[in-house]
């Protein structure tokens, strides 16, 4: 389809919004095609199978330090703020309840998801974007490789498998740091903190966190691959793709967060 | 079997790059397509391996219409074609040996030993003995081009496509790459298509030269015919005369 330039000044805003809408719809169509291609490429296990473990290490294991760092300080702050809010009104063992519930249901998965959108999503996007602009993706194709099998599937599966692992570690770390804070700074005992922690604990809460983090893993890695493979116009384009990945994944993570809360709780 | 392009058309947005390009490359022949930068030479080459699909026209390689191919059929055709990229397009996270082995890993019956032997053989063919353990970033421009060529010939293709194989190289290295192109034809018997804007290189390696001008094949002939042709656009390009090439001076401009 050829879009002719619009010369009438009054029509320009409409033309611009029309172009944006068409571009957005085009992106949705391309993303759907990539998704369908990824599902088809799952059969090509001989290509993506050997690449899965290295990608799981890159996406998951290498992300653990930053995720734990964030979770540690989140747990400390949660514990102190809960104490500040509850002192004089509600028994202090509710600090354990608040730290546990918020880390498992919300802060663990969402904060980790947002951090990994920056770390993993931007990394994937920049890597695949560079491969695209230097014709390495074309080279893969000429060597009879399907870029979706070789590049997209192992990264997306690694995200789906490893995000829950990183999130659960972050949740455990956040609760542990909240607990230590309660012991050292709030004059609470371990028994009190654990009492609060267990008070409203539901095993389903952990599954809720796992389900959310699986969806976050798919979104971050999938968008990273999509934006990376769409990259054009050299180094500037690579930078733009990385930014687009982080912004889009972060927005979708927050939308999914609300969606899962509405559907599953 | 050969390469046949008929009435090939391709546009990007409002820009019409190919406007009915027609060319045949016979078996065992090395053909060169010449033209200025940005005239659509690389676009044309990408149609032959299915990286781009034409808006109209036919693309037949080895008796198979390329635009209709998908999945395994397309992969099977690509195994018959070696593609040498303009800037080598080596996988920069892999060693040169791993780059060369990439295509071989897709072939049935190729174990590690056989792949290692073939990699060493290909490195020898392009005079990169002992360089298999290096990464692309550790190679010079000429070495990278040769590594790209080694990767392209590893699976013993019937066809070799060269995208600007000598761009950015000094005259000595250009001559070395040209000798390799001829060596591939003589020793491997491949049918080759070279796109280049380097006329010295085209005269050296090609059995036939085609000038791509305004999306069409303006002139096709042997190197001797190109040297003596009266067409001003062709002469302008060969002699590097912008006035003649862009028709700013009176003269014959009738093509051939």
Short mmCIF file of C-alpha atoms in Angstrom, two decimals:
data_model
loop_
_atom_site.label_atom_id
_atom_site.label_comp_id
_atom_site.label_asym_id
_atom_site.label_seq_id
_atom_site.Cartn_x
_atom_site.Cartn_y
_atom_site.Cartn_z
CA UNK A 1 0.00 0.00 0.00
CA UNK A 2 1.34 3.41 -0.96
CA UNK A 3 0.51 6.37 1.29
CA UNK A 4 0.51 9.66 -0.56
CA UNK A 5 1.82 12.76 1.21
CA UNK A 6 -0.89 15.02 2.63
CA UNK A 7 -0.42 18.68 1.77
CA UNK A 8 -3.57 20.21 3.33
CA UNK A 9 -2.54 21.52 6.82
CA UNK A 10 -5.97 20.74 8.29
CA UNK A 11 -5.75 17.13 7.18
CA UNK A 12 -2.26 16.53 8.54
CA UNK A 13 -3.26 15.54 12.10
CA UNK A 14 -5.75 13.03 10.71
CA UNK A 15 -3.18 11.69 8.27
CA UNK A 16 -0.63 11.37 11.08
CA UNK A 17 -3.05 9.53 13.34
CA UNK A 18 -4.02 7.30 10.43
CA UNK A 19 -0.38 6.45 9.76
CA UNK A 20 0.21 5.73 13.48
CA UNK A 21 -2.85 3.48 13.60
CA UNK A 22 -1.74 1.60 10.50
CA UNK A 23 1.79 1.23 11.90
CA UNK A 24 0.41 -0.04 15.24
CA UNK A 25 -1.89 -2.52 13.50
CA UNK A 26 1.02 -3.61 11.31
CA UNK A 27 3.15 -4.24 14.41
CA UNK A 28 0.36 -6.28 16.01
CA UNK A 29 0.09 -8.35 12.84
CA UNK A 30 3.86 -8.90 12.71
CA UNK A 31 3.94 -9.84 16.40
CA UNK A 32 1.12 -12.33 15.84
CA UNK A 33 3.02 -13.79 12.88
CA UNK A 34 6.17 -14.13 15.03
CA UNK A 35 4.12 -15.85 17.76
CA UNK A 36 2.62 -18.28 15.24
CA UNK A 37 6.09 -18.89 13.78
CA UNK A 38 7.47 -19.56 17.27
CA UNK A 39 4.76 -22.14 17.97
CA UNK A 40 5.54 -23.85 14.65
CA UNK A 41 9.27 -23.70 15.37
CA UNK A 42 8.79 -25.66 18.62
CA UNK A 43 8.88 -28.80 16.43
CA UNK A 44 12.41 -27.90 15.31
CA UNK A 45 13.88 -29.08 18.61
CA UNK A 46 17.14 -30.08 16.91
CA UNK A 47 17.84 -26.37 16.33
CA UNK A 48 16.72 -24.75 19.57
CA UNK A 49 17.33 -27.67 21.96
CA UNK A 50 21.12 -27.28 22.32
CA UNK A 51 20.73 -23.51 22.77
CA UNK A 52 18.19 -23.66 25.60
CA UNK A 53 20.51 -24.29 28.55
CA UNK A 54 22.97 -21.49 27.68
CA UNK A 55 20.03 -19.11 27.26
CA UNK A 56 18.54 -20.22 30.60
CA UNK A 57 21.86 -19.39 32.23
CA UNK A 58 21.98 -15.97 30.52
CA UNK A 59 18.35 -15.05 31.17
CA UNK A 60 17.95 -16.61 34.60
CA UNK A 61 21.12 -17.36 36.50
CA UNK A 62 22.88 -14.18 35.43
CA UNK A 63 19.85 -12.13 36.52
CA UNK A 64 19.83 -13.50 40.08
CA UNK A 65 22.26 -10.98 41.65
CA UNK A 66 20.37 -7.86 40.55
CA UNK A 67 17.00 -9.44 41.40
CA UNK A 68 18.21 -10.36 44.90
CA UNK A 69 19.72 -6.92 45.44
CA UNK A 70 16.40 -5.25 44.65
CA UNK A 71 14.44 -7.79 46.72
CA UNK A 72 16.71 -7.35 49.73
CA UNK A 73 16.10 -3.62 49.95
CA UNK A 74 12.41 -3.99 49.12
CA UNK A 75 12.05 -6.37 52.07
CA UNK A 76 13.86 -3.96 54.41
CA UNK A 77 11.71 -1.00 53.33
CA UNK A 78 8.49 -3.03 53.51
CA UNK A 79 9.28 -4.14 57.04
CA UNK A 80 10.09 -0.61 58.23
CA UNK A 81 7.08 0.98 56.52
CA UNK A 82 4.72 -1.70 57.84
CA UNK A 83 6.00 -1.08 61.34
CA UNK A 84 5.60 2.70 60.90
CA UNK A 85 2.02 2.24 59.64
CA UNK A 86 0.91 -0.34 62.22
CA UNK A 87 2.56 0.87 65.43
CA UNK A 88 -0.06 1.83 68.01
CA UNK A 89 -3.01 0.53 66.01
CA UNK A 90 -2.55 -3.11 65.00
CA UNK A 91 -0.38 -5.83 66.62
CA UNK A 92 3.16 -5.60 65.31
CA UNK A 93 3.25 -9.24 64.11
CA UNK A 94 1.17 -8.00 61.16
CA UNK A 95 4.50 -6.70 59.83
CA UNK A 96 5.23 -10.32 58.86
CA UNK A 97 1.82 -10.54 57.16
CA UNK A 98 2.38 -7.39 55.14
CA UNK A 99 5.93 -8.27 54.12
CA UNK A 100 4.94 -11.81 53.11
CA UNK A 101 1.75 -10.93 51.26
CA UNK A 102 3.14 -7.97 49.35
CA UNK A 103 6.37 -9.73 48.41
CA UNK A 104 4.61 -12.87 47.17
CA UNK A 105 1.59 -11.30 45.49
CA UNK A 106 2.94 -8.07 44.09
CA UNK A 107 6.40 -6.69 44.70
CA UNK A 108 8.38 -9.89 44.09
CA UNK A 109 6.93 -10.67 40.66
CA UNK A 110 6.35 -7.11 39.42
CA UNK A 111 9.58 -5.48 40.58
CA UNK A 112 11.61 -8.45 39.35
CA UNK A 113 9.69 -8.39 36.07
CA UNK A 114 10.40 -4.70 35.57
CA UNK A 115 14.09 -5.14 36.43
CA UNK A 116 14.38 -8.05 34.03
CA UNK A 117 12.59 -6.06 31.32
CA UNK A 118 15.57 -3.71 31.50
CA UNK A 119 18.28 -6.31 31.94
CA UNK A 120 17.08 -9.22 29.80
CA UNK A 121 14.71 -7.51 27.36
CA UNK A 122 17.15 -4.77 26.37
CA UNK A 123 19.97 -7.31 26.13
CA UNK A 124 18.03 -9.59 23.78
CA UNK A 125 16.79 -6.67 21.69
CA UNK A 126 20.26 -5.16 21.30
CA UNK A 127 21.83 -8.53 20.46
CA UNK A 128 19.25 -9.49 17.84
CA UNK A 129 19.09 -5.91 16.55
CA UNK A 130 22.82 -5.87 15.98
CA UNK A 131 22.58 -9.24 14.24
CA UNK A 132 19.81 -7.84 12.03
CA UNK A 133 21.63 -4.67 10.96
CA UNK A 134 24.91 -6.52 10.33
CA UNK A 135 23.09 -9.11 8.16
CA UNK A 136 23.88 -11.96 10.56
CA UNK A 137 20.18 -12.88 10.61
CA UNK A 138 20.18 -12.99 6.81
CA UNK A 139 23.34 -15.12 6.98
CA UNK A 140 21.55 -17.57 9.28
CA UNK A 141 18.77 -17.87 6.73
CA UNK A 142 21.14 -18.45 3.83
CA UNK A 143 22.70 -21.28 5.88
CA UNK A 144 19.23 -22.89 5.98
CA UNK A 145 18.50 -21.97 9.61
CA UNK A 146 15.11 -20.64 10.64
CA UNK A 147 15.92 -17.50 12.72
CA UNK A 148 12.79 -18.08 14.78
CA UNK A 149 13.95 -21.60 15.75
CA UNK A 150 17.52 -20.49 16.33
CA UNK A 151 17.07 -17.11 18.00
CA UNK A 152 13.51 -16.62 19.25
CA UNK A 153 12.43 -19.99 20.65
CA UNK A 154 15.38 -20.67 22.98
CA UNK A 155 15.27 -17.14 24.40
CA UNK A 156 11.51 -17.14 24.93
CA UNK A 157 11.49 -20.61 26.52
CA UNK A 158 14.40 -19.55 28.75
CA UNK A 159 12.33 -16.56 29.90
CA UNK A 160 9.26 -18.71 30.57
CA UNK A 161 11.28 -21.27 32.56
CA UNK A 162 13.64 -18.95 34.42
CA UNK A 163 11.53 -15.91 35.38
CA UNK A 164 9.55 -17.93 37.99
CA UNK A 165 12.83 -19.26 39.39
CA UNK A 166 14.28 -15.75 39.74
CA UNK A 167 11.00 -14.36 41.13
CA UNK A 168 10.70 -17.07 43.80
CA UNK A 169 14.29 -16.47 44.86
CA UNK A 170 13.56 -12.73 45.02
CA UNK A 171 10.42 -13.32 47.09
CA UNK A 172 12.31 -15.54 49.54
CA UNK A 173 15.11 -12.98 49.78
CA UNK A 174 12.68 -10.10 50.33
CA UNK A 175 10.90 -11.95 53.13
CA UNK A 176 14.21 -12.93 54.71
CA UNK A 177 15.52 -9.37 54.64
CA UNK A 178 12.20 -8.12 56.05
CA UNK A 179 12.47 -10.69 58.80
CA UNK A 180 16.05 -9.70 59.68
CA UNK A 181 15.01 -6.03 59.70
CA UNK A 182 12.15 -6.84 62.08
CA UNK A 183 14.56 -8.67 64.38
CA UNK A 184 17.32 -6.07 64.32
CA UNK A 185 15.49 -2.75 64.04
CA UNK A 186 11.92 -3.32 65.20
CA UNK A 187 12.49 -5.30 68.39
CA UNK A 188 10.29 -8.09 67.10
CA UNK A 189 10.99 -11.76 67.75
CA UNK A 190 11.21 -14.42 65.09
CA UNK A 191 8.10 -16.06 66.55
CA UNK A 192 6.12 -12.84 66.12
CA UNK A 193 7.28 -12.28 62.55
CA UNK A 194 6.57 -15.90 61.55
CA UNK A 195 3.18 -15.76 63.24
CA UNK A 196 2.26 -12.80 61.06
CA UNK A 197 3.80 -14.40 58.01
CA UNK A 198 1.68 -17.54 58.41
CA UNK A 199 -1.50 -15.73 59.43
CA UNK A 200 -3.01 -15.18 55.97
CA UNK A 201 -0.62 -17.32 53.95
CA UNK A 202 -2.25 -19.34 51.18
CA UNK A 203 -0.25 -21.78 49.01
CA UNK A 204 -2.26 -20.40 46.08
CA UNK A 205 -0.43 -17.09 46.54
CA UNK A 206 2.80 -18.76 45.44
CA UNK A 207 1.10 -20.21 42.36
CA UNK A 208 -0.27 -16.76 41.62
CA UNK A 209 3.29 -15.38 41.67
CA UNK A 210 4.50 -18.22 39.45
CA UNK A 211 1.72 -17.70 36.89
CA UNK A 212 2.42 -13.97 36.77
CA UNK A 213 6.14 -14.46 36.38
CA UNK A 214 5.70 -17.02 33.57
CA UNK A 215 3.63 -14.45 31.66
CA UNK A 216 6.20 -11.72 32.40
CA UNK A 217 9.01 -13.98 31.16
CA UNK A 218 7.18 -14.66 27.90
CA UNK A 219 6.41 -10.96 27.40
CA UNK A 220 9.90 -9.62 28.13
CA UNK A 221 11.77 -12.15 26.01
CA UNK A 222 9.14 -12.21 23.25
CA UNK A 223 9.09 -8.43 22.91
CA UNK A 224 12.90 -8.33 23.07
CA UNK A 225 13.10 -10.79 20.17
CA UNK A 226 10.37 -9.02 18.19
CA UNK A 227 11.87 -5.54 18.54
CA UNK A 228 15.37 -6.88 17.88
CA UNK A 229 14.37 -8.60 14.65
CA UNK A 230 12.49 -5.48 13.49
CA UNK A 231 15.59 -3.30 13.89
CA UNK A 232 16.76 -1.17 11.01
CA UNK A 233 18.99 1.90 10.46
CA UNK A 234 22.20 0.84 12.20
CA UNK A 235 23.38 1.65 15.71
CA UNK A 236 20.68 4.27 16.28
CA UNK A 237 18.05 1.69 15.36
CA UNK A 238 19.55 -0.81 17.82
CA UNK A 239 19.29 1.78 20.60
CA UNK A 240 15.71 2.59 19.61
CA UNK A 241 14.78 -1.10 19.65
CA UNK A 242 16.24 -1.60 23.12
CA UNK A 243 14.32 1.40 24.44
CA UNK A 244 11.12 0.23 22.75
CA UNK A 245 11.55 -3.20 24.31
CA UNK A 246 11.94 -1.87 27.85
CA UNK A 247 9.07 0.62 27.58
CA UNK A 248 6.64 -1.80 25.91
CA UNK A 249 7.47 -4.74 28.19
CA UNK A 250 7.15 -2.58 31.30
CA UNK A 251 3.74 -1.32 30.22
CA UNK A 252 2.52 -4.82 29.36
CA UNK A 253 3.85 -6.18 32.67
CA UNK A 254 1.76 -3.62 34.57
CA UNK A 255 -1.32 -4.38 32.43
CA UNK A 256 -0.84 -8.12 32.97
CA UNK A 257 -0.41 -7.50 36.70
CA UNK A 258 -3.85 -5.90 36.84
CA UNK A 259 -5.30 -8.57 34.54
CA UNK A 260 -4.09 -11.50 36.67
CA UNK A 261 -5.29 -9.78 39.86
CA UNK A 262 -8.75 -9.35 38.34
CA UNK A 263 -8.91 -12.88 36.92
CA UNK A 264 -7.19 -15.02 39.54
CA UNK A 265 -7.81 -13.35 42.92
CA UNK B 1 20.62 -25.82 -14.26
CA UNK B 2 21.10 -22.11 -13.95
CA UNK B 3 19.84 -18.83 -12.57
CA UNK B 4 17.00 -17.11 -14.43
CA UNK B 5 15.49 -13.76 -13.54
CA UNK B 6 12.58 -12.51 -15.63
CA UNK B 7 10.85 -9.15 -15.43
CA UNK B 8 11.81 -8.76 -11.77
CA UNK B 9 10.11 -5.87 -10.01
CA UNK B 10 10.61 -4.72 -6.43
CA UNK B 11 9.56 -1.55 -4.63
CA UNK B 12 10.15 -0.30 -1.10
CA UNK B 13 7.38 2.15 -0.27
CA UNK B 14 7.27 4.62 -3.14
CA UNK B 15 10.78 3.78 -4.31
CA UNK B 16 10.84 1.40 -7.27
CA UNK B 17 14.22 -0.34 -7.10
CA UNK B 18 13.84 -3.04 -9.75
CA UNK B 19 11.71 -2.31 -12.79
CA UNK B 20 11.65 -5.48 -14.83
CA UNK B 21 15.18 -6.84 -14.51
CA UNK B 22 15.92 -9.85 -16.71
CA UNK B 23 19.06 -11.99 -16.66
CA UNK B 24 20.18 -15.57 -17.21
CA UNK B 25 23.33 -17.08 -15.75
CA UNK B 26 24.26 -20.35 -17.42
CA UNK B 27 25.73 -23.32 -15.58
CA UNK B 28 29.41 -22.94 -14.75
CA UNK B 29 29.38 -19.28 -15.75
CA UNK B 30 30.52 -16.36 -13.59
CA UNK B 31 28.36 -13.33 -14.28
CA UNK B 32 28.83 -9.88 -12.83
CA UNK B 33 26.14 -7.29 -12.27
CA UNK B 34 27.62 -3.83 -12.06
CA UNK B 35 26.07 -0.53 -11.17
CA UNK B 36 26.49 2.37 -8.78
CA UNK B 37 25.91 2.03 -5.04
CA UNK B 38 22.24 1.96 -4.13
CA UNK B 39 21.00 0.89 -7.57
CA UNK B 40 19.51 -2.37 -6.26
CA UNK B 41 22.28 -4.93 -6.82
CA UNK B 42 22.10 -6.42 -3.32
CA UNK B 43 18.30 -6.35 -3.43
CA UNK B 44 18.48 -8.41 -6.60
CA UNK B 45 20.82 -10.94 -5.02
CA UNK B 46 18.58 -11.37 -1.97
CA UNK B 47 15.73 -12.48 -4.22
CA UNK B 48 17.79 -15.49 -5.31
CA UNK B 49 17.91 -16.96 -1.80
CA UNK B 50 14.38 -15.99 -0.80
CA UNK B 51 15.43 -13.23 1.61
CA UNK B 52 13.18 -10.89 -0.39
CA UNK B 53 10.08 -11.68 -2.43
CA UNK B 54 9.51 -9.89 -5.73
CA UNK B 55 6.46 -7.73 -6.39
CA UNK B 56 6.35 -9.25 -9.89
CA UNK B 57 8.50 -11.38 -12.18
CA UNK B 58 10.18 -14.75 -12.00
CA UNK B 59 13.17 -15.93 -9.99
CA UNK B 60 14.32 -19.44 -10.90
CA UNK B 61 17.40 -21.05 -9.38
CA UNK B 62 18.40 -24.62 -10.19
CA UNK B 63 15.09 -25.14 -11.97
CA UNK B 64 13.04 -24.08 -8.93
CA UNK B 65 10.89 -20.97 -8.66
CA UNK B 66 12.20 -19.32 -5.48
CA UNK B 67 9.29 -17.01 -4.49
CA UNK B 68 6.87 -19.94 -4.01
CA UNK B 69 9.17 -21.85 -1.66
CA UNK B 70 8.57 -22.13 2.07
CA UNK B 71 10.06 -24.02 5.01
CA UNK B 72 11.97 -27.18 4.15
CA UNK B 73 11.84 -26.64 0.38
CA UNK B 74 13.40 -23.20 0.75
CA UNK B 75 16.01 -24.58 3.16
CA UNK B 76 16.86 -27.34 0.66
CA UNK B 77 17.43 -24.77 -2.09
CA UNK B 78 19.51 -22.57 0.20
CA UNK B 79 21.84 -25.51 0.86
CA UNK B 80 22.73 -25.40 -2.83
CA UNK B 81 23.62 -21.71 -2.66
CA UNK B 82 26.57 -20.05 -0.97
CA UNK B 83 26.12 -16.37 -0.16
CA UNK B 84 29.09 -14.10 0.46
CA UNK B 85 27.88 -10.96 2.23
CA UNK B 86 29.20 -7.48 1.59
CA UNK B 87 30.56 -7.09 5.13
CA UNK B 88 31.00 -10.86 5.61
CA UNK B 89 28.13 -11.05 8.19
CA UNK B 90 30.16 -13.45 10.33
CA UNK B 91 28.55 -14.46 13.62
CA UNK B 92 30.66 -12.32 15.92
CA UNK B 93 30.09 -14.44 19.03
CA UNK B 94 31.63 -17.47 17.32
CA UNK B 95 35.12 -18.33 16.15
CA UNK B 96 35.89 -18.46 12.46
CA UNK B 97 35.83 -22.27 12.58
CA UNK B 98 32.41 -22.28 14.27
CA UNK B 99 31.16 -19.86 11.62
CA UNK B 100 32.28 -22.17 8.84
CA UNK B 101 30.82 -25.19 10.61
CA UNK B 102 27.37 -23.58 11.01
CA UNK B 103 26.03 -24.69 7.63
CA UNK B 104 27.60 -28.14 7.92
CA UNK B 105 25.79 -28.88 11.17
CA UNK B 106 22.51 -28.80 9.23
CA UNK B 107 23.64 -31.62 6.94
CA UNK B 108 22.80 -35.25 7.63
CA UNK B 109 25.67 -37.65 8.24
CA UNK B 110 28.18 -35.00 9.22
CA UNK B 111 29.83 -35.87 12.54
CA UNK B 112 32.29 -33.65 14.41
CA UNK B 113 35.40 -35.14 12.80
CA UNK B 114 34.06 -34.74 9.29
CA UNK B 115 32.99 -31.17 10.02
CA UNK B 116 36.42 -30.34 11.50
CA UNK B 117 38.14 -31.78 8.43
CA UNK B 118 35.94 -29.77 6.06
CA UNK B 119 36.45 -26.58 8.09
CA UNK B 120 40.23 -27.02 7.86
CA UNK B 121 39.92 -27.70 4.12
CA UNK B 122 37.84 -24.53 3.57
CA UNK B 123 40.25 -22.44 5.62
CA UNK B 124 43.05 -23.74 3.38
CA UNK B 125 41.11 -22.89 0.22
CA UNK B 126 40.85 -19.24 1.28
CA UNK B 127 44.40 -19.05 2.71
CA UNK B 128 43.30 -18.75 6.32
CA UNK B 129 45.14 -21.79 7.65
CA UNK B 130 45.43 -21.71 11.44
CA UNK B 131 42.94 -18.86 11.83
CA UNK B 132 39.97 -21.06 12.79
CA UNK B 133 40.28 -20.24 16.49
CA UNK B 134 40.10 -16.49 16.01
CA UNK B 135 36.99 -14.37 16.43
CA UNK B 136 35.78 -12.11 13.58
CA UNK B 137 36.78 -9.01 15.55
CA UNK B 138 40.39 -10.24 15.48
CA UNK B 139 40.51 -10.40 11.67
CA UNK B 140 41.35 -7.74 9.10
CA UNK B 141 38.77 -6.70 6.50
CA UNK B 142 40.25 -8.98 3.85
CA UNK B 143 40.49 -11.92 6.24
CA UNK B 144 36.86 -11.43 7.21
CA UNK B 145 35.80 -11.50 3.56
CA UNK B 146 37.77 -14.69 3.05
CA UNK B 147 36.25 -16.24 6.18
CA UNK B 148 32.81 -15.33 4.79
CA UNK B 149 33.74 -17.03 1.54
CA UNK B 150 34.96 -20.11 3.42
CA UNK B 151 31.60 -20.28 5.22
CA UNK B 152 29.75 -19.93 1.92
CA UNK B 153 31.63 -22.76 0.20
CA UNK B 154 31.71 -25.14 3.19
CA UNK B 155 28.62 -27.11 2.17
CA UNK B 156 29.90 -27.41 -1.44
CA UNK B 157 27.18 -25.28 -3.03
CA UNK B 158 26.37 -25.38 -6.75
CA UNK B 159 25.87 -21.62 -6.81
CA UNK B 160 27.87 -18.81 -5.25
CA UNK B 161 26.48 -15.31 -4.84
CA UNK B 162 28.97 -12.57 -4.06
CA UNK B 163 27.68 -9.27 -2.71
CA UNK B 164 30.36 -6.64 -3.29
CA UNK B 165 33.21 -9.02 -2.44
CA UNK B 166 35.95 -6.40 -2.85
CA UNK B 167 34.31 -3.32 -1.33
CA UNK B 168 36.58 -1.55 1.14
CA UNK B 169 39.68 -3.57 0.30
CA UNK B 170 43.04 -2.34 -0.88
CA UNK B 171 44.11 -3.20 -4.47
CA UNK B 172 46.31 -6.09 -3.38
CA UNK B 173 43.57 -7.67 -1.29
CA UNK B 174 41.03 -6.98 -4.06
CA UNK B 175 43.22 -8.90 -6.46
CA UNK B 176 43.54 -11.75 -3.94
CA UNK B 177 39.75 -11.96 -3.53
CA UNK B 178 39.30 -11.91 -7.32
CA UNK B 179 41.73 -14.81 -7.63
CA UNK B 180 39.69 -16.68 -5.04
CA UNK B 181 36.48 -16.06 -7.03
CA UNK B 182 38.18 -17.55 -10.09
CA UNK B 183 39.60 -20.40 -8.01
CA UNK B 184 36.09 -21.27 -6.79
CA UNK B 185 34.88 -21.40 -10.40
CA UNK B 186 37.82 -23.48 -11.64
CA UNK B 187 38.22 -25.87 -8.69
CA UNK B 188 34.63 -26.20 -7.49
CA UNK B 189 32.85 -25.65 -10.81
CA UNK B 190 30.25 -23.35 -9.27
CA UNK B 191 27.89 -21.06 -11.12
CA UNK B 192 28.53 -17.61 -9.72
CA UNK B 193 26.87 -14.23 -9.69
CA UNK B 194 28.97 -11.30 -8.49
CA UNK B 195 27.45 -7.91 -7.82
CA UNK B 196 29.98 -5.13 -7.63
CA UNK B 197 30.65 -1.53 -8.52
CA UNK B 198 34.35 -2.29 -8.98
CA UNK B 199 34.88 -2.52 -12.77
CA UNK B 200 38.47 -3.75 -12.45
CA UNK B 201 37.21 -6.66 -10.40
CA UNK B 202 34.29 -7.31 -12.76
CA UNK B 203 36.60 -7.42 -15.81
CA UNK B 204 38.89 -9.81 -13.96
CA UNK B 205 36.36 -12.39 -12.79
CA UNK B 206 33.31 -12.27 -15.06
CA UNK B 207 32.50 -14.21 -18.20
CA UNK B 208 29.63 -11.80 -18.76
CA UNK B 209 28.88 -8.36 -17.33
CA UNK B 210 25.46 -6.74 -16.96
CA UNK B 211 24.93 -3.08 -16.14
CA UNK B 212 21.98 -2.53 -13.78
CA UNK B 213 20.61 0.91 -14.54
CA UNK B 214 17.31 2.38 -13.37
CA UNK B 215 16.10 -1.04 -12.25
CA UNK B 216 16.72 -2.78 -15.58
CA UNK B 217 19.52 -4.64 -17.33
CA UNK B 218 20.89 -1.83 -19.47
CA UNK B 219 23.65 -3.78 -21.19
CA UNK B 220 24.85 -7.39 -21.12
CA UNK B 221 28.00 -8.58 -22.79
CA UNK B 222 31.44 -10.12 -22.40
CA UNK B 223 34.19 -8.01 -20.81
CA UNK B 224 35.53 -7.33 -24.33
CA UNK B 225 32.10 -6.16 -25.50
CA UNK B 226 31.73 -3.93 -22.44
CA UNK B 227 35.09 -2.30 -23.17
CA UNK B 228 34.10 -1.48 -26.76
CA UNK B 229 30.38 -0.71 -26.28
CA UNK B 230 29.16 2.64 -27.52
CA UNK B 231 26.40 3.07 -24.95
CA UNK B 232 27.10 6.30 -23.08
CA UNK B 233 25.63 5.20 -19.77
CA UNK B 234 27.80 2.08 -19.78
CA UNK B 235 30.86 4.06 -20.88
CA UNK B 236 30.12 6.66 -18.25
CA UNK B 237 30.05 3.99 -15.55
CA UNK B 238 33.11 2.08 -16.79
CA UNK B 239 35.16 5.26 -17.21
CA UNK B 240 33.79 6.88 -14.06
CA UNK B 241 32.43 9.86 -15.98
CA UNK B 242 29.33 11.29 -14.20
CA UNK B 243 28.43 13.60 -17.12
CA UNK B 244 28.31 10.67 -19.51
CA UNK B 245 26.60 8.34 -17.01
CA UNK B 246 23.86 10.79 -16.07
CA UNK B 247 23.37 11.93 -19.68
CA UNK B 248 24.57 15.50 -19.14
CA UNK B 249 26.59 15.37 -22.36
CA UNK B 250 25.41 14.63 -25.92
CA UNK B 251 26.01 11.10 -27.21
CA UNK B 252 24.53 7.66 -27.80
CA UNK B 253 22.22 6.62 -25.01
CA UNK B 254 20.34 3.79 -26.64
CA UNK B 255 21.41 0.81 -24.55
CA UNK B 256 22.06 -2.56 -26.19
#
